[in-house]
Each structure stands twice: as structure tokens, then as C-alpha cells.
Coordinates of C-alpha atoms and ligand atoms in Angstrom, one line a residue:
Chain A
M1 CA 86.0 71.2 101.8
K2 CA 83.8 70.9 104.8
R3 CA 81.0 73.0 105.3
Y4 CA 80.7 74.5 109.1
S5 CA 77.7 76.8 108.6
E6 CA 75.2 74.1 109.4
S7 CA 76.8 72.3 112.1
I8 CA 77.8 74.9 114.5
S9 CA 74.7 77.8 114.1
G10 CA 73.3 77.8 117.2
K11 CA 70.0 78.4 117.8
G12 CA 68.1 81.9 116.8
V13 CA 66.8 83.7 113.6
S14 CA 69.4 84.0 110.9
M15 CA 70.4 87.5 110.5
L16 CA 73.3 87.0 107.7
R17 CA 74.1 84.2 105.9
L18 CA 76.8 84.0 103.0
E19 CA 76.5 80.9 100.7
D20 CA 79.3 79.9 98.7
V21 CA 80.5 83.6 97.8
N22 CA 83.3 84.2 95.4
T23 CA 84.6 87.8 94.9
Y24 CA 87.2 88.8 92.8
Y25 CA 89.8 92.0 92.3
G26 CA 90.0 92.2 88.4
Y27 CA 91.2 88.4 87.8
S28 CA 92.2 87.4 90.9
H29 CA 89.8 85.3 92.6
I30 CA 90.0 86.5 96.4
L31 CA 86.9 84.6 98.2
Q32 CA 86.6 81.2 96.8
G33 CA 83.3 80.1 98.4
V34 CA 82.9 81.5 101.4
S35 CA 79.9 80.4 103.7
L36 CA 78.9 81.9 107.0
E37 CA 76.3 82.7 109.2
V38 CA 75.2 85.3 112.0
K39 CA 72.5 85.1 114.0
E40 CA 70.1 88.0 115.4
G41 CA 71.9 89.2 118.7
E42 CA 75.2 87.3 118.5
I43 CA 78.7 88.6 117.9
V44 CA 80.7 86.4 115.3
V45 CA 84.2 86.6 115.1
L46 CA 85.9 86.1 111.5
L47 CA 90.1 84.8 112.5
G48 CA 92.4 84.8 110.0
R49 CA 95.9 86.0 109.3
N50 CA 97.0 89.0 106.9
G51 CA 95.5 88.9 103.2
V52 CA 93.3 85.9 103.8
G53 CA 90.4 87.9 102.7
K54 CA 88.6 89.2 105.7
T55 CA 88.4 92.8 104.3
T56 CA 87.0 91.5 101.1
T57 CA 84.5 89.4 103.0
M58 CA 83.0 92.5 105.0
K59 CA 83.2 94.7 101.7
T60 CA 81.4 92.1 99.8
I61 CA 78.8 91.9 102.4
M62 CA 78.5 95.9 102.1
G63 CA 78.3 96.0 98.2
L64 CA 81.5 97.6 97.6
Q65 CA 83.1 94.8 96.2
P66 CA 80.2 92.8 94.9
P67 CA 80.2 88.9 94.5
K68 CA 80.6 87.4 91.1
A69 CA 79.0 84.2 92.5
G70 CA 77.0 83.2 95.7
R71 CA 74.4 84.6 97.7
V72 CA 74.3 87.0 100.5
F73 CA 71.1 86.6 102.4
F74 CA 70.3 89.7 104.9
M75 CA 67.1 88.4 106.9
E76 CA 66.6 86.2 104.2
D77 CA 66.6 88.8 101.3
N78 CA 69.7 88.1 99.0
I79 CA 71.4 91.5 98.8
A80 CA 74.2 90.1 96.8
G81 CA 74.6 92.9 93.8
L82 CA 72.8 95.7 95.4
P83 CA 74.7 99.3 95.6
P84 CA 76.1 99.8 99.1
H85 CA 73.7 103.0 99.9
K86 CA 71.1 100.2 99.6
I87 CA 72.5 98.0 101.6
S88 CA 73.3 100.3 104.3
R89 CA 69.3 101.5 104.1
K90 CA 68.5 97.8 104.8
G91 CA 70.4 98.3 108.2
I92 CA 73.9 97.1 107.6
S93 CA 76.7 99.3 108.7
L94 CA 80.2 98.9 108.1
I95 CA 83.0 100.3 110.7
P96 CA 86.1 99.8 108.2
E97 CA 89.5 98.8 109.1
D98 CA 90.9 102.1 107.8
R99 CA 88.4 104.3 109.4
R100 CA 87.3 106.4 106.9
I101 CA 86.6 109.3 109.4
I102 CA 85.9 112.4 106.9
P103 CA 88.7 114.7 108.0
N104 CA 87.4 117.8 106.6
L105 CA 84.0 117.6 108.6
T106 CA 83.7 118.0 112.3
V107 CA 82.9 115.0 115.1
L108 CA 79.3 116.6 115.1
E109 CA 79.4 116.5 111.4
N110 CA 80.7 112.9 110.7
L111 CA 78.1 111.8 113.1
K112 CA 75.1 113.7 111.4
L113 CA 76.3 112.3 108.1
G114 CA 75.8 108.9 109.5
S115 CA 72.0 109.6 110.8
L116 CA 70.7 111.6 107.7
V117 CA 69.1 108.7 105.4
H118 CA 68.3 106.9 108.2
S119 CA 66.5 109.1 110.7
K120 CA 64.0 112.3 110.6
A121 CA 65.6 115.5 111.8
D122 CA 63.7 115.5 115.3
E123 CA 65.2 112.0 115.6
R124 CA 68.9 113.1 115.9
D125 CA 69.2 114.9 119.2
A126 CA 68.4 111.2 120.7
L127 CA 70.5 109.4 118.8
L128 CA 73.3 111.6 119.6
K129 CA 72.7 111.1 123.2
M130 CA 73.1 107.3 122.4
A131 CA 76.4 108.1 120.8
F132 CA 77.7 110.0 123.4
D133 CA 76.6 107.6 126.1
Y134 CA 78.9 105.0 124.5
F135 CA 81.7 107.5 123.9
P136 CA 81.7 110.4 126.1
R137 CA 84.9 111.3 125.0
L138 CA 83.5 112.2 121.7
K139 CA 81.3 114.5 123.3
E140 CA 84.2 117.0 124.0
R141 CA 85.3 116.8 120.7
V142 CA 82.1 118.0 118.9
K143 CA 83.7 120.9 117.3
H144 CA 86.8 119.4 116.1
L145 CA 87.7 118.1 112.8
G146 CA 87.7 114.7 111.9
G147 CA 91.0 114.6 110.7
N148 CA 92.5 116.2 114.1
L149 CA 91.4 113.1 116.3
S150 CA 93.7 110.6 117.3
G151 CA 93.7 107.0 116.0
G152 CA 91.6 105.9 119.2
E153 CA 89.2 108.6 118.9
Q154 CA 88.9 108.1 115.0
Q155 CA 88.0 104.6 115.7
M156 CA 85.4 105.6 118.5
L157 CA 83.7 107.8 116.1
T158 CA 83.6 105.2 113.0
I159 CA 81.8 103.3 115.3
A160 CA 79.6 106.0 116.9
R161 CA 78.7 106.9 113.2
A162 CA 77.5 103.8 112.1
L163 CA 75.5 103.5 115.3
M164 CA 73.9 106.9 114.3
G165 CA 72.5 104.7 111.5
R166 CA 70.5 102.5 113.7
P167 CA 72.2 99.6 112.5
K168 CA 70.5 95.8 112.5
L169 CA 73.8 94.6 111.9
M170 CA 77.4 96.0 112.3
L171 CA 80.6 94.7 110.3
I172 CA 83.4 95.8 112.8
D173 CA 86.8 95.5 110.8
E174 CA 89.6 95.0 113.0
P175 CA 89.2 97.9 115.3
S176 CA 92.1 97.0 117.7
E177 CA 94.6 97.6 114.6
G178 CA 97.3 99.9 115.5
L179 CA 95.8 101.2 118.8
A180 CA 97.4 100.9 122.4
P181 CA 96.3 98.4 124.8
K182 CA 94.5 100.6 126.8
I183 CA 92.4 101.6 124.2
V184 CA 91.7 98.2 122.6
H185 CA 90.4 97.4 126.0
E186 CA 87.9 100.1 125.9
I187 CA 86.8 99.2 122.5
M188 CA 86.2 95.8 123.1
E189 CA 84.2 96.7 126.3
I190 CA 82.1 98.8 124.2
I191 CA 81.7 96.0 121.9
K192 CA 80.4 93.8 124.3
Q193 CA 78.1 96.5 125.9
L194 CA 76.8 96.6 122.0
Q195 CA 75.9 93.0 121.9
K196 CA 74.0 93.5 125.3
D197 CA 72.1 96.2 124.3
G198 CA 70.9 93.7 121.4
R199 CA 73.0 94.4 118.3
T200 CA 74.2 92.0 115.8
I201 CA 77.8 92.3 115.0
L202 CA 80.4 90.4 112.7
L203 CA 84.0 91.4 113.8
V204 CA 87.3 90.6 112.0
E205 CA 90.2 90.4 114.3
Q206 CA 94.0 88.9 113.6
H207 CA 94.5 88.0 117.2
M208 CA 92.6 85.0 118.7
E209 CA 93.5 86.4 122.2
I210 CA 91.7 89.6 121.3
A211 CA 88.8 87.8 120.1
M212 CA 88.7 85.3 123.6
R213 CA 88.1 88.6 125.5
L214 CA 84.4 88.7 124.4
S215 CA 83.5 85.8 125.7
S216 CA 85.3 82.2 125.5
N217 CA 82.0 80.7 123.7
Q218 CA 82.4 83.2 121.3
R219 CA 81.5 81.6 118.0
A220 CA 83.8 82.4 115.5
Y221 CA 85.1 81.1 111.7
I222 CA 89.0 80.8 110.9
M223 CA 89.9 82.1 107.2
E224 CA 92.7 80.9 105.1
K225 CA 93.2 81.8 101.5
G226 CA 89.9 82.9 101.0
R227 CA 88.0 80.1 102.5
I228 CA 86.3 79.4 105.6
R229 CA 88.7 76.4 107.4
M230 CA 87.2 76.3 110.9
G231 CA 83.9 77.2 112.7
G232 CA 82.9 76.8 116.2
S233 CA 83.1 78.4 119.7
L234 CA 86.3 79.5 120.9
D235 CA 86.4 76.8 123.2
E236 CA 85.9 74.3 120.6
L237 CA 88.4 75.6 118.4
S238 CA 90.9 75.7 121.4
C239 CA 90.5 72.1 121.0
Q240 CA 92.1 71.6 117.8
M241 CA 95.2 74.1 118.7
D242 CA 97.3 72.8 116.0
E243 CA 95.1 73.3 113.2
V244 CA 94.4 76.7 114.4
V245 CA 97.9 77.6 115.3
R246 CA 98.5 76.6 111.5
C247 CA 96.0 78.6 110.4
L248 CA 96.7 81.8 112.3
G249 CA 100.5 81.6 112.5
V250 CA 102.1 83.0 115.6
K251 CA 99.1 85.1 116.4
I252 CA 97.5 83.6 119.2
Chain B
M1 CA 107.8 156.1 82.4
S2 CA 105.7 158.6 83.7
E3 CA 104.3 158.4 87.1
I4 CA 100.9 157.1 86.9
P5 CA 98.4 159.1 88.8
W6 CA 96.8 157.0 91.7
N7 CA 93.2 157.2 90.7
V8 CA 94.1 155.1 87.4
I9 CA 95.5 152.9 89.4
A10 CA 92.5 152.7 91.5
M11 CA 90.5 152.4 88.5
Q12 CA 92.3 149.4 87.2
L13 CA 92.1 147.8 90.7
F14 CA 88.6 148.2 90.3
F15 CA 88.1 146.8 86.6
G16 CA 90.7 143.7 88.1
I17 CA 88.3 143.1 90.6
A18 CA 85.2 143.4 88.6
L19 CA 87.1 141.0 85.7
G20 CA 88.2 138.6 88.9
C21 CA 84.8 138.0 90.1
I22 CA 83.9 136.6 86.7
F23 CA 86.8 134.6 86.9
V24 CA 86.0 133.4 90.7
L25 CA 82.5 132.3 89.4
L26 CA 83.7 130.5 86.4
S27 CA 86.8 128.5 88.5
S28 CA 84.4 127.7 91.6
G29 CA 82.2 125.8 89.4
M30 CA 85.3 124.2 87.7
S31 CA 86.8 123.4 91.3
I32 CA 83.5 121.7 92.4
I33 CA 83.3 119.4 89.5
Y34 CA 86.8 118.5 90.0
G35 CA 86.8 117.7 93.4
L36 CA 83.6 116.0 93.6
L37 CA 83.7 114.1 90.5
D38 CA 87.6 114.2 90.0
V39 CA 86.8 115.4 86.2
V40 CA 88.3 118.0 84.4
N41 CA 85.6 119.7 82.5
F42 CA 87.0 120.9 79.2
A43 CA 83.8 122.1 78.4
H44 CA 83.5 124.8 81.5
G45 CA 83.7 127.6 79.3
T46 CA 81.1 126.1 76.8
F47 CA 78.5 126.0 79.4
A48 CA 79.3 130.0 80.5
M49 CA 78.9 130.1 76.6
L50 CA 75.4 128.6 76.9
G51 CA 74.8 131.3 79.9
A52 CA 75.6 133.9 77.7
Y53 CA 73.1 132.9 75.2
A54 CA 70.6 131.8 77.4
V55 CA 70.6 135.4 78.8
F56 CA 70.3 136.4 75.3
V57 CA 67.1 134.3 74.3
V58 CA 65.2 135.2 77.9
V59 CA 65.9 138.9 77.8
S60 CA 64.6 138.9 74.2
L61 CA 61.6 137.1 75.2
S62 CA 61.0 138.8 78.7
D63 CA 63.1 141.9 78.6
S64 CA 64.3 141.3 82.1
F65 CA 68.3 140.8 82.5
F66 CA 68.0 139.8 86.1
V67 CA 64.8 137.1 84.7
G68 CA 67.8 136.4 82.0
I69 CA 70.5 135.6 84.8
V70 CA 68.2 133.0 86.9
S71 CA 67.2 131.2 83.8
A72 CA 70.8 130.8 82.5
V73 CA 71.5 129.2 85.9
V74 CA 68.3 127.1 85.8
I75 CA 68.9 126.0 82.0
V76 CA 72.7 125.3 81.8
G77 CA 72.5 123.7 85.3
I78 CA 69.6 121.4 84.0
I79 CA 71.5 120.6 81.0
G80 CA 74.6 119.7 83.0
M81 CA 72.6 117.4 85.0
V82 CA 71.4 115.3 81.8
I83 CA 74.6 115.3 80.3
E84 CA 76.4 114.0 83.7
F85 CA 73.7 111.5 83.7
L86 CA 73.6 110.2 80.3
L87 CA 77.2 110.6 79.2
L88 CA 79.2 110.9 82.2
K89 CA 78.1 108.5 84.5
P90 CA 79.0 105.5 82.2
L91 CA 82.5 106.5 82.1
Y92 CA 83.2 106.6 85.8
G93 CA 85.5 104.0 87.2
K94 CA 87.4 103.5 83.8
D95 CA 90.2 105.1 82.2
P96 CA 90.1 108.7 83.7
L97 CA 91.0 109.8 80.4
L98 CA 87.3 109.1 79.0
P99 CA 85.7 111.9 80.9
L100 CA 88.1 114.5 79.7
L101 CA 88.0 113.3 76.1
L102 CA 84.0 113.5 76.6
T103 CA 83.9 117.0 77.9
F104 CA 86.6 118.2 75.1
G105 CA 84.2 116.8 72.4
L106 CA 81.2 118.7 74.2
S107 CA 83.5 122.0 73.8
V108 CA 83.7 121.3 70.2
A109 CA 80.3 120.1 69.6
I110 CA 78.0 122.3 71.4
P111 CA 79.8 125.4 69.8
D112 CA 79.1 124.1 66.5
F113 CA 75.7 123.2 67.1
M114 CA 75.2 126.9 68.7
K115 CA 76.6 128.3 65.2
I116 CA 73.9 126.3 63.1
V117 CA 71.3 127.4 65.4
F118 CA 72.0 131.0 66.1
G119 CA 74.4 131.9 63.3
L120 CA 78.2 132.7 63.6
I121 CA 77.9 136.2 64.5
G122 CA 78.0 137.5 67.9
K123 CA 74.4 138.5 69.5
P124 CA 74.8 141.8 71.8
I125 CA 73.3 141.9 75.2
S126 CA 72.4 145.3 76.3
F127 CA 73.2 146.4 79.8
P128 CA 70.4 146.5 82.1
D129 CA 69.1 150.1 82.0
A130 CA 69.3 150.3 85.9
L131 CA 73.1 149.5 85.8
S132 CA 74.2 151.3 82.8
G133 CA 74.9 154.3 84.3
A134 CA 78.3 155.4 86.8
I135 CA 78.7 156.2 90.3
T136 CA 80.7 158.6 91.4
L137 CA 82.7 158.0 94.4
G138 CA 85.1 160.9 95.4
P139 CA 87.3 161.7 92.4
L140 CA 86.5 158.1 90.8
T141 CA 83.7 157.4 88.2
L142 CA 82.8 153.6 88.9
P143 CA 80.5 152.3 86.2
G144 CA 77.6 150.9 87.8
Y145 CA 77.7 147.5 85.6
R146 CA 81.0 146.4 87.2
L147 CA 80.0 147.3 90.7
F148 CA 76.9 145.1 90.3
I149 CA 79.4 142.2 89.2
I150 CA 81.2 142.6 92.5
I151 CA 78.2 142.9 94.7
F152 CA 76.3 140.2 92.7
T153 CA 79.5 137.9 93.0
L154 CA 80.1 138.6 96.6
V155 CA 76.2 137.7 97.5
V156 CA 76.8 134.2 95.2
M157 CA 79.7 133.2 96.9
I158 CA 78.5 133.9 100.3
S159 CA 75.4 132.0 99.5
L160 CA 77.5 128.8 98.1
W161 CA 79.7 129.3 101.2
L162 CA 76.6 128.9 103.6
F163 CA 74.9 126.5 101.8
L164 CA 78.4 124.1 101.9
K165 CA 78.9 125.0 105.6
K166 CA 75.2 125.2 107.1
S167 CA 72.7 122.6 104.8
D168 CA 72.9 119.0 104.7
L169 CA 73.4 118.7 101.1
G170 CA 76.4 120.8 101.5
M171 CA 77.7 118.8 104.0
I172 CA 77.2 115.7 101.8
I173 CA 79.0 117.0 99.1
R174 CA 81.8 118.2 101.1
A175 CA 82.2 114.9 102.5
S176 CA 81.8 113.3 98.9
T177 CA 84.7 115.3 97.9
R178 CA 86.9 113.9 100.4
D179 CA 85.6 110.1 100.2
S180 CA 82.7 109.2 98.2
Q181 CA 82.9 105.6 98.7
M182 CA 82.5 106.0 102.6
V183 CA 79.3 108.3 102.1
Q184 CA 77.7 105.9 100.1
T185 CA 78.4 103.0 102.8
L186 CA 76.8 105.6 105.3
G187 CA 73.4 105.2 103.2
I188 CA 73.8 108.1 100.6
N189 CA 73.1 108.0 96.9
V190 CA 76.3 109.6 95.8
S191 CA 75.4 109.0 92.4
R192 CA 72.9 111.6 92.6
I193 CA 74.9 114.2 94.3
W194 CA 77.5 113.8 91.2
T195 CA 74.9 114.9 89.2
V196 CA 73.9 117.4 91.4
G197 CA 77.5 118.9 91.7
F198 CA 78.1 118.8 88.1
G199 CA 74.9 120.6 87.7
M200 CA 76.1 123.5 90.2
G201 CA 79.4 123.6 88.7
V202 CA 78.1 124.6 85.3
G203 CA 75.3 126.7 86.8
L204 CA 77.9 129.0 88.4
A205 CA 80.0 128.6 84.9
A206 CA 76.7 129.8 83.2
L207 CA 76.6 132.5 85.6
A208 CA 79.9 133.7 84.8
G209 CA 78.8 133.7 81.0
A210 CA 75.9 135.5 81.7
I211 CA 77.2 138.4 83.6
A212 CA 80.0 138.4 81.3
A213 CA 77.6 138.9 78.2
P214 CA 76.9 142.8 78.2
M215 CA 80.5 143.4 78.0
M216 CA 81.3 141.0 75.4
S217 CA 78.2 139.6 73.5
A218 CA 77.4 136.2 73.3
T219 CA 79.5 134.4 70.5
P220 CA 79.7 130.6 69.7
D221 CA 83.5 130.5 70.7
M222 CA 83.5 132.7 73.7
G223 CA 83.9 129.3 75.7
V224 CA 87.4 128.7 74.3
D225 CA 89.0 131.6 76.4
M226 CA 86.9 130.9 79.0
T227 CA 87.8 127.1 79.6
M228 CA 91.4 128.3 79.6
T229 CA 91.0 131.3 81.9
A230 CA 89.2 128.5 84.4
F231 CA 92.2 126.5 84.0
V232 CA 94.9 128.9 84.7
V233 CA 92.9 129.8 87.7
T234 CA 92.2 126.7 88.9
V235 CA 96.0 125.8 88.6
V236 CA 97.0 128.8 90.6
G237 CA 94.7 128.4 93.2
G238 CA 94.8 124.8 93.5
L239 CA 92.8 122.0 92.1
G240 CA 89.6 121.5 93.7
S241 CA 89.6 124.2 96.5
L242 CA 87.0 126.7 96.6
G243 CA 89.0 129.1 98.4
G244 CA 91.7 128.5 95.7
A245 CA 89.2 129.6 92.9
I246 CA 88.6 132.9 94.8
V247 CA 91.8 133.8 95.7
G248 CA 93.1 132.7 92.3
G249 CA 90.5 134.2 90.2
L250 CA 90.8 138.1 91.8
F251 CA 94.4 137.5 91.6
I252 CA 94.4 136.7 87.9
G253 CA 92.0 139.6 87.3
L254 CA 94.0 141.7 88.5
V255 CA 97.3 140.5 86.4
V256 CA 95.2 140.7 83.4
A257 CA 93.5 144.4 84.4
F258 CA 97.1 145.8 84.8
T259 CA 98.9 144.1 82.0
S260 CA 95.8 145.3 79.4
Y261 CA 96.6 148.9 80.8
V262 CA 100.2 148.9 80.5
A263 CA 100.7 146.3 77.2
S264 CA 97.3 145.0 76.3
A265 CA 98.6 142.5 74.0
Y266 CA 100.2 140.7 76.8
S267 CA 97.5 140.3 78.8
S268 CA 96.9 136.7 78.5
V269 CA 100.6 136.0 77.9
A270 CA 100.9 137.7 81.4
M271 CA 98.1 135.1 82.9
Y272 CA 100.0 132.1 81.8
F273 CA 103.2 133.3 82.9
C274 CA 101.9 133.7 86.4
M275 CA 100.5 130.0 86.1
A276 CA 104.0 128.8 85.0
V277 CA 106.1 130.7 87.8
I278 CA 103.2 129.6 90.7
L279 CA 103.6 126.0 89.5
L280 CA 107.3 126.2 89.7
V281 CA 107.2 127.6 93.2
R282 CA 104.3 125.8 94.5
P283 CA 103.1 123.1 92.4
R284 CA 99.7 122.4 94.1
G285 CA 98.6 126.1 93.8
L286 CA 98.1 128.6 96.2
F287 CA 95.3 126.4 98.4
G288 CA 95.9 123.1 96.9
E289 CA 95.2 120.6 99.4
Q290 CA 97.9 117.5 99.4
G291 CA 97.1 114.0 99.0
R292 CA 93.4 113.9 98.5
E293 CA 91.5 110.7 98.0
Ligands
ATP301 N1 91.9 96.6 95.8 C1 92.4 95.8 95.9 N2 92.9 95.1 94.7 C2 93.5 93.8 94.4 N3 94.0 92.8 95.3 C3 93.5 93.4 96.5 C4 92.8 94.3 96.8 N4 92.3 94.5 98.3 C5 93.1 93.4 98.6 N5 93.5 92.6 97.7 C6 94.4 91.4 98.2 O1 93.2 90.3 98.4 C7 93.7 89.6 99.4 C8 92.8 89.8 100.4 O2 92.8 90.9 101.1 P1 91.7 91.4 102.5 O3 92.3 93.0 102.6 O4 90.8 90.9 102.1 O5 92.6 90.8 103.7 P2 92.3 90.6 105.1 O6 92.3 89.3 105.5 O7 91.6 91.9 105.4 O8 94.0 90.9 105.7 P3 94.6 91.8 106.6 O9 94.6 91.4 107.9 O10 95.7 92.4 106.4 O11 93.7 93.1 106.8 C9 94.7 89.9 99.6 O12 95.8 88.9 98.8 C10 95.3 91.6 98.7 O13 96.7 91.4 98.6
MG302 MG1 91.9 93.6 106.6

């Protein structure tokens, strides 16, 4: 198996580095030696079709499904094996694919929950203002229960809730899933804006076409059956179209 | 059957509500524990019994019933947190039967321990002087202590509600009840919240045992009935729902009060009968939520 992490990483400071990570659910060996790197300030896309282990990679980084072997470096600390709340406090936040809005809490409470351990009480108003600048629609919904929001609004709330924790690295898992094209467009624009504002993002997608919207020289990894098969900028990957098509199926 | 005079009915209503208040305190604790930790606390009544003994001990030392109540909550709450930390924590994520077996074991072992320390015979606890009288309200003579129970429970439940709705910790508890993993992912040490929640839950049980104590005296085995009552109320009201614990508690209190007036031998049968009927008509209880994670 070839390792791409060395050959394709650009310049800049390493923020996240997975080295030969192996993760299991019980006896099933899901991640079989995943290595990847995200540098400060960039968006990296993790592509792959259903069930190849993209979400498992995110859960492994977040500590929800700790690796049995391998190392996860976050700003040069090995965080593999730490519980999720400690990993969160180091500055990583997960925007999970199923969103996981707390349905019995209001929008405002969901946002506050995201900031509780990451900020002092007097800093929260500024954080809220920042979150509403990205998602003005949430401001009109502050009193609504999380469970009563539409799918698109829930996705916005999940991202906003993560932002309330002032993360250094955001792990965004398939934000486009199950949303109308117009909302997907909106969300992708926000993700671009987040990067412009200096945030580092690891983004999971199934559709290369959606990833291309970010920028065509976007760095990406393609996963297949628990391994990283290819890596490089989307432009470079397009040159190996046959291989990409094979890995991603029809989803281009 | 002859006509029952309305003031007798009013008195039974009053007794029923006072009894129901004790059930409300008991079951809201059970509900918090189930909602937060998914643990069915078989030893819930046992902690209520510990609360009654705590009142007995503290009252004999300090001579103040109110100091007794407060100490009961604090002492039993701390015992609960220690038990959760040392004994329950290692069982999470394994077979869900294990916490149930553990609390069942506690419900047998703790009363036996109390028998060794305090003896088999119950310890009487006298009514606090200020509350031993009666209050006349028109044609009704209301025992002061039961009136106290009602007001006291009202104050406790309103404070509990305010705590859950308005405080940060309360918000974390509400959130963890629905999705503890997500709460942990947001940086909150949920494991600690579980310890606090268990302490709160058994603290409420202790409160129920403490205020019930002057009416029934503290005995090592008083917890058995209280656990069963808490089960019935929680099932009637809906597992893991605080509103359900309130409505269910008052409802069962009234059922027991009226059946004991009409045919006292059947009062606990009536309680289980109500539970069976509600389970048939509405299996998730009056207030139970569907599909809780
Ligand atoms: N909790 C679990 N227990 C056991 N196996 C699991 C669990 N979660 C996922 N898997 C398995 O692990 C593999 C990888 O799943 P994962 O969710 O990481 O895939 P994915 O790439 O995110 O897929 P999708 O695009 O559908 O979200 C799948 O084969 C899946 O069946
Ligand atoms: Mg997934």
C-alpha cells in the first residue's frame, strides 16, 4: 500500500496527523491503517462511498471510537485514547452526520451547551453574535426547540454549536446529506467562509462534485474499505479519473 | 351503601395528596436516575430508608427535625454518589442487566447492614413540635404535618424545576438525558454528571423517606414497599419523565387513600391494578416519551 501523506502534504504547520490508525467495532476491523494529515488553515476533504469508514475516521479522531493501534496527533500531541470531552477541550469539534441536535433544548440552549466549558459567561454574547453572523436564520429561532427545526436549520445549528466552542479544528461529517440543493449550496458557502476566517476543517463527502465547489485545488483523500486509496488535490485526482470512478462508484 | 359526607371525601382527598407528595418526591428521584443513567434503581426505597434513619440519628443528636431533613438529603446524596462512582460506573456499557442486579443486591445488603447497626425494631421519630397540631379550615380539621408535607413538596418540586430549567448544570442534565454522547463531545465530562445525577436522585428518595418517617417510624425493611411504589408511579407516569412522576405520584396517592378508606386491605392491590390498566391502555405511561435515545 502506498502512503500519500508525505508526498501530497503542502507547506504549513501540521494540525492533525493520523498515522497507521486501526479502529474496530467489536471484532470487525474497520479502519485498517489510515494515515492522513490536515494542515493549519486548510480544508481537507475525505471522499468515499457508503460504509468505507469515513464516519469511523471522524469518531476515531474525536475519541468516540478510539483506535486499537496507531497514533492521532493533534498539534503534535498524541490524543489517541483520550476521552471525547478532553479531545473537545483541546480544540476539536465534531459536526456529526446525524447532527445530534438536543431536541428538548431550545436553539439558544443548544448553542450555550456548545460553549459551556470553552468560554467564560461574559464571553458568550460575543460568541453568539459570531454564530448568528454566520447563520442569521438561527437568530429568529432562538426560542424554538431543537427538535422542531427543519433539517437544514438543524445542520446550521450543529455547525453553529460547534463554533460556540471556538474549535481549532472542525470535523464536518457529510453536511449535505438529506438536504435540498439550495441548502447544500448555502452550507458549502458557509464552510468556505469558515476557512477564509482562518478555521481548519476536515470535511467528509460522498460526492466529488460537491467537494469541487469548494475549490478545484482542494486537497482530498479517497477512502476505500477502511484504507486511504488516493490523495492529492482534486485537480490531480481528476487526472486519474478511472481510479476515482472505481473508488467512488457513480458518485462524481 | 350510605351516602359518604362530602367532608369525609375532602379529608381523604387531602390525605391522598399528602401521601401522593411523598410518592412524587420518591419517584422523581427514580425518574431522574432512569432518564440520565438508564439505570432502574432497585434500591431506590433503600435510600429512602437510609433517609429515615439519617433523620432519626440527626434528630437524636441535634433535636431539630429540619436539620434532620437537610442532613438526610446530604448524607444519602453523598452515599449515592460514592456508590455510583465506585460500583455502578464500572458496569456502564456492559450488559444492561448488571446495574439492575447491583442495585438489587444493595436493596438486600443495606437493610441487613442496618439491622446489625440499629437492630430489628423500628426507630420512632416524633413529629416536630411546630407541626404536630392541626389547622382548622372551615368545617375541616387538617393535620398540620400533612399540610407541611404538601407545601414542602411543592417548594422542593418548584426548586427542582427551576434548577433543571434555569441553571447550567440543569441544562446539562436535561441534555445528557437525551444524548449523553453528544454532550460529552461538546467537552462536558458526562461521567461526572452521572455521579451528580445519581446523588440527586437518591437524595430525593432520602427526602421522601425523611418526611415519611414521623408517620411510620424508620425500619430496616421499609424500603421494599417504597421501591415498589416508586416503580408503580414511574410506570404509571412514564419512565424517565419528571411530569409523569408528579402526576403519577399524586394519582397513586389518591388511589391508595380512597381505597384504604373504603377497604383498607385492598389499597396496594388497587395500586397494582391501576398500573396494569394503564399499561394495557397506554404502555408508555401517562407522560412517557416515545423513542428516547
Ligand atoms: N456501531 C457500529 N457497529 C458495528 N459496525 C459499524 C458501526 N458503525 C459502522 N459500522 C460499520 O463500519 C463500516 C464503516 O462505517 P462508517 O459509518 O464509518 O462508514 P461511512 O464511510 O461513514 O459511510 P456513510 O457514507 O454511509 O456514512 C460499515 O461497514 C459499517 O457497517
Ligand atoms: Mg458516514
